[in-house]
Amino acid sequence: MVLQETTFNLEQLLRWYLEVGVDEMIGEQPLDHYTNDSTFLTPVTEVNKIVTKQTNNNSSTQLATASKTLESLKMAIESYDGCKLKNTCRNLVFASGNPKADLMLIGEAPGAEEDIQGIPFVGASGRLLECILKSIRLHRKDVYITNLIPWRPPGNCKPDLITIELCLPFIIRHIELVTPRIIVFLGGTSANALLYKHDAISKMRGKWYNYKSTGLINSIVAMPTYHPSYLLRTPQHKRETWHDFLSIRKKLDNLDN
Ligand code: URA
């Protein structure tokens, strides 16, 4: 298609984009993935430089630390302008369910449906998650659900290292304010970020870890398992997930009050 030869008005241009499958914006600036400066390839040293540059009162660490309730944490995240995802998403996706629940589930980042509704796990993977919960006699109102990243990455791409580093203080504080008895990491991204590991989810899943942070008096038992959207693509892993959730049910049943 030779664009220069056609005179488009804005509406025609948007229609043309839709027809050729360009149905969402995935960034503010064009990104050339063939050059070396792609943010997806940013080395850790660069990430640290970018993150530590944010030393003013509005850094995610300072905003998170100053939040003493879930409501104030939500407002702090809403006020934070350091993460570029905020410019392309529709809504902040904070959490859903019971903040007093024993079990807290942490996914990766909102998808399209979650972005529209502002609620985590309400799309296809959320429906599968509800079935998984039901299989161990739980409803989503019995658990607390949130994500590592509170804004939708455009095009549902995997959050890059900088985004994860910038958002980490918020989820760490979120866990401290909820103080669940058990944490389940849905997928490798949240498990690796919060357990400070670089392991494959196939290696981590089904095992119990001790999750710790400076604002927690006691560590919290935590299990990584496969992400429901991964299970939608590779249903043969549902069997292992079933085992993981049986183990989670057992842990819940054995909690002393
Ligand atoms: N995937 C996630 O990790 N979180 C959601 O909220 C939805 C899909």
Coordinates of C-alpha atoms and ligand atoms in Angstrom, one line a residue:
M1 CA 0.0 0.0 0.0
V2 CA 1.5 3.4 -1.0
L3 CA 0.3 5.8 1.7
Q4 CA 1.8 8.9 0.1
E5 CA -0.4 8.7 -3.0
T6 CA -3.6 8.8 -1.0
T7 CA -5.1 11.8 0.7
F8 CA -6.6 10.6 4.0
N9 CA -8.7 12.6 6.4
L10 CA -8.2 11.5 10.0
E11 CA -11.3 9.3 10.1
Q12 CA -10.4 7.5 6.9
L13 CA -6.9 7.0 8.2
L14 CA -8.1 5.4 11.4
R15 CA -10.5 3.2 9.5
W16 CA -7.6 2.1 7.3
Y17 CA -5.5 1.3 10.3
L18 CA -8.4 -0.8 11.7
E19 CA -8.8 -2.6 8.4
V20 CA -5.2 -3.6 8.3
G21 CA -5.3 -4.8 11.9
V22 CA -3.7 -1.8 13.7
D23 CA -6.3 -1.6 16.4
E24 CA -4.3 -0.3 19.3
M25 CA -1.5 2.0 20.2
I26 CA 1.5 0.2 21.7
G27 CA 3.7 3.2 22.5
E28 CA 4.1 6.9 22.3
Q29 CA 7.2 6.7 20.1
P30 CA 7.9 4.4 17.3
L31 CA 10.3 1.6 18.5
D32 CA 12.8 0.1 16.1
H33 CA 13.3 -3.4 17.3
Y34 CA 16.2 -3.9 14.8
T35 CA 18.4 -1.4 16.7
N36 CA 20.2 -2.1 20.0
D37 CA 18.4 0.5 22.0
S38 CA 15.1 -1.3 22.4
T39 CA 13.8 -0.9 26.0
F40 CA 13.1 -4.6 26.0
L41 CA 16.8 -5.2 25.8
T42 CA 17.8 -2.6 28.5
P43 CA 20.6 -4.1 30.6
V44 CA 20.1 -4.2 34.4
T45 CA 22.7 -1.5 35.0
E46 CA 20.7 0.9 32.8
V47 CA 17.4 -0.1 34.6
N48 CA 19.1 0.8 37.9
K49 CA 20.2 4.2 36.5
I50 CA 16.7 5.0 35.4
V51 CA 15.1 3.8 38.6
T52 CA 17.5 5.5 41.0
K53 CA 17.1 8.8 39.1
Q54 CA 13.7 9.0 40.6
T55 CA 14.8 10.3 44.0
N56 CA 12.2 13.1 44.5
N57 CA 9.1 12.8 46.7
N58 CA 7.1 11.2 43.9
S59 CA 9.2 8.1 43.4
S60 CA 7.2 4.9 43.6
T61 CA 9.2 3.8 46.7
Q62 CA 8.4 7.0 48.6
L63 CA 4.7 7.0 47.5
A64 CA 4.4 3.3 48.5
T65 CA 6.2 3.7 51.8
A66 CA 4.0 6.7 52.8
S67 CA 0.8 4.7 52.1
K68 CA -0.7 3.4 55.3
T69 CA -4.0 2.0 54.0
L70 CA -5.1 0.3 50.8
E71 CA -7.2 3.4 49.8
S72 CA -4.1 5.6 50.2
L73 CA -2.0 3.2 48.2
K74 CA -4.5 3.2 45.4
M75 CA -4.5 7.1 45.4
A76 CA -0.7 7.1 45.5
I77 CA -0.5 4.8 42.5
E78 CA -3.1 7.0 40.7
S79 CA -1.0 10.1 41.4
Y80 CA 2.2 8.4 40.1
D81 CA 3.4 9.6 36.7
G82 CA 6.7 7.8 36.5
C83 CA 5.4 4.8 34.5
K84 CA 4.8 5.2 30.8
L85 CA 2.0 2.6 30.8
K86 CA -0.2 5.1 32.4
N87 CA -0.2 7.1 29.2
T88 CA -1.6 4.2 27.0
C89 CA -3.9 2.4 29.4
R90 CA -7.6 3.3 30.1
N91 CA -7.8 2.5 33.8
L92 CA -5.8 1.7 36.8
V93 CA -6.4 -2.0 37.8
F94 CA -5.9 -2.0 41.5
A95 CA -7.4 -5.2 43.0
S96 CA -10.6 -7.2 43.6
G97 CA -12.0 -9.5 46.2
N98 CA -11.6 -9.6 50.0
P99 CA -8.6 -7.7 51.4
K100 CA -9.0 -9.7 54.6
A101 CA -8.8 -13.0 52.7
D102 CA -6.1 -15.6 53.7
L103 CA -5.2 -16.1 50.1
M104 CA -3.7 -13.4 47.8
L105 CA -3.2 -14.1 44.1
I106 CA -0.8 -12.0 42.1
G107 CA -0.9 -12.0 38.3
E108 CA 1.3 -10.2 35.8
A109 CA -0.5 -7.2 34.4
P110 CA -4.0 -6.4 33.2
G111 CA -5.2 -7.4 29.7
A112 CA -7.7 -5.6 27.4
E113 CA -10.9 -6.5 29.3
E114 CA -9.3 -5.7 32.7
D115 CA -8.2 -2.4 31.4
I116 CA -11.7 -1.5 30.3
Q117 CA -13.3 -2.6 33.5
G118 CA -10.5 -1.6 35.9
I119 CA -10.8 -5.0 37.6
P120 CA -8.2 -7.8 37.5
F121 CA -8.8 -11.1 35.9
V122 CA -12.2 -10.5 34.3
G123 CA -11.3 -11.7 30.7
A124 CA -10.8 -15.2 29.4
S125 CA -7.9 -16.0 31.8
G126 CA -10.1 -14.7 34.7
R127 CA -12.9 -17.1 33.8
L128 CA -10.4 -20.0 33.9
L129 CA -9.0 -18.7 37.2
E130 CA -12.6 -18.7 38.6
C131 CA -13.0 -22.4 37.5
I132 CA -9.6 -23.3 39.2
L133 CA -10.7 -21.5 42.4
K134 CA -14.1 -23.3 42.3
S135 CA -12.3 -26.6 42.1
I136 CA -10.9 -26.0 45.5
R137 CA -14.2 -24.6 46.9
L138 CA -13.3 -20.9 46.6
H139 CA -15.0 -18.0 44.9
R140 CA -13.3 -14.8 43.8
K141 CA -15.0 -13.0 46.7
D142 CA -13.1 -15.4 49.1
V143 CA -9.7 -14.4 47.8
Y144 CA -7.8 -11.1 47.1
I145 CA -6.6 -10.7 43.5
T146 CA -4.1 -8.2 42.1
N147 CA -1.2 -7.9 39.6
L148 CA 2.5 -7.1 39.7
I149 CA 1.8 -4.2 37.3
P150 CA -1.4 -2.1 37.8
W151 CA -1.6 -0.8 34.2
R152 CA -2.1 -2.6 31.0
P153 CA 1.0 -3.0 28.8
P154 CA 0.0 -2.0 25.3
G155 CA -0.7 -5.0 23.1
N156 CA -0.5 -7.2 26.2
C157 CA 3.3 -7.4 25.8
K158 CA 5.4 -8.7 28.7
P159 CA 6.3 -5.8 31.0
D160 CA 9.9 -4.7 30.5
L161 CA 12.5 -4.6 33.3
I162 CA 12.2 -0.9 33.9
T163 CA 8.4 -1.1 34.3
I164 CA 8.8 -4.0 36.7
E165 CA 11.4 -2.1 38.8
L166 CA 9.3 1.1 38.9
C167 CA 6.1 -0.8 40.0
L168 CA 7.7 -3.2 42.4
P169 CA 7.5 -0.8 45.5
F170 CA 3.7 -0.6 45.0
I171 CA 3.0 -4.4 44.9
I172 CA 5.5 -4.9 47.9
R173 CA 3.5 -2.3 49.9
H174 CA 0.2 -3.8 48.7
I175 CA 1.2 -7.2 50.1
E176 CA 2.3 -5.6 53.4
L177 CA -1.0 -3.8 53.7
V178 CA -3.1 -6.9 53.0
T179 CA -0.7 -9.3 54.9
P180 CA -2.3 -12.5 53.6
R181 CA -1.5 -15.9 55.1
I182 CA -0.7 -17.4 51.6
I183 CA 0.4 -15.9 48.3
V184 CA 0.0 -17.5 44.9
F185 CA 2.0 -16.1 42.1
L186 CA 0.2 -16.6 38.8
G187 CA 3.0 -17.0 36.3
G188 CA 6.8 -16.6 36.2
T189 CA 6.8 -12.8 35.9
S190 CA 5.3 -12.0 39.3
A191 CA 7.1 -15.0 40.9
N192 CA 10.5 -14.0 39.7
A193 CA 10.0 -10.3 40.5
L194 CA 8.8 -10.8 44.0
L195 CA 11.0 -13.7 45.0
Y196 CA 14.0 -12.0 43.3
K197 CA 14.7 -15.0 41.1
H198 CA 15.4 -15.7 37.4
D199 CA 13.9 -19.2 37.1
A200 CA 11.6 -20.9 34.7
I201 CA 8.0 -21.2 36.1
S202 CA 8.2 -24.9 35.2
K203 CA 10.9 -25.2 37.8
M204 CA 9.3 -23.0 40.5
R205 CA 5.7 -24.1 40.3
G206 CA 4.3 -26.3 43.0
K207 CA 7.0 -25.4 45.5
W208 CA 6.6 -23.4 48.7
Y209 CA 8.8 -20.3 49.2
N210 CA 9.0 -17.8 52.0
Y211 CA 8.1 -14.4 50.8
K212 CA 9.7 -11.5 52.9
S213 CA 9.8 -7.7 52.8
T214 CA 11.1 -5.1 55.2
G215 CA 7.5 -4.0 56.2
L216 CA 6.4 -7.5 57.1
I217 CA 6.9 -8.9 60.6
N218 CA 6.7 -12.5 59.5
S219 CA 7.4 -14.1 56.2
I220 CA 4.5 -15.4 54.1
V221 CA 4.3 -18.8 52.4
A222 CA 4.1 -18.4 48.7
M223 CA 3.7 -20.7 45.7
P224 CA 4.2 -19.9 42.1
T225 CA 2.0 -21.7 39.6
Y226 CA 1.2 -21.5 35.9
H227 CA -0.6 -18.3 34.7
P228 CA -4.2 -19.0 33.5
S229 CA -3.5 -17.5 30.1
Y230 CA -0.6 -19.9 29.7
L231 CA -3.0 -22.7 30.5
L232 CA -5.4 -21.5 27.9
R233 CA -2.6 -21.9 25.3
T234 CA -1.2 -25.1 26.7
P235 CA -4.0 -27.0 28.4
Q236 CA -1.8 -30.0 29.0
H237 CA -0.3 -28.1 32.0
K238 CA -3.7 -28.0 33.8
R239 CA -2.9 -31.3 35.4
E240 CA 0.1 -29.8 37.3
T241 CA -1.9 -26.7 38.2
W242 CA -4.6 -29.0 39.7
H243 CA -1.9 -30.5 41.9
D244 CA -0.6 -27.0 42.9
F245 CA -4.1 -25.9 43.9
L246 CA -4.7 -29.1 45.9
S247 CA -1.6 -28.2 47.8
I248 CA -2.9 -24.6 48.3
R249 CA -6.2 -26.0 49.5
K250 CA -4.4 -28.2 52.0
K251 CA -2.3 -25.3 53.2
L252 CA -5.5 -23.2 53.7
D253 CA -7.2 -26.0 55.6
N254 CA -4.2 -26.4 57.9
L255 CA -3.9 -22.7 58.8
D256 CA -4.2 -22.2 62.5
N257 CA -6.3 -19.2 63.5
Ligands
URA1 N1 -3.5 -11.5 33.1 C1 -3.0 -11.0 34.3 O1 -1.8 -11.3 34.7 N2 -3.7 -10.2 35.0 C2 -5.0 -9.9 34.7 O2 -5.6 -9.1 35.5 C3 -5.5 -10.4 33.5 C4 -4.7 -11.2 32.7

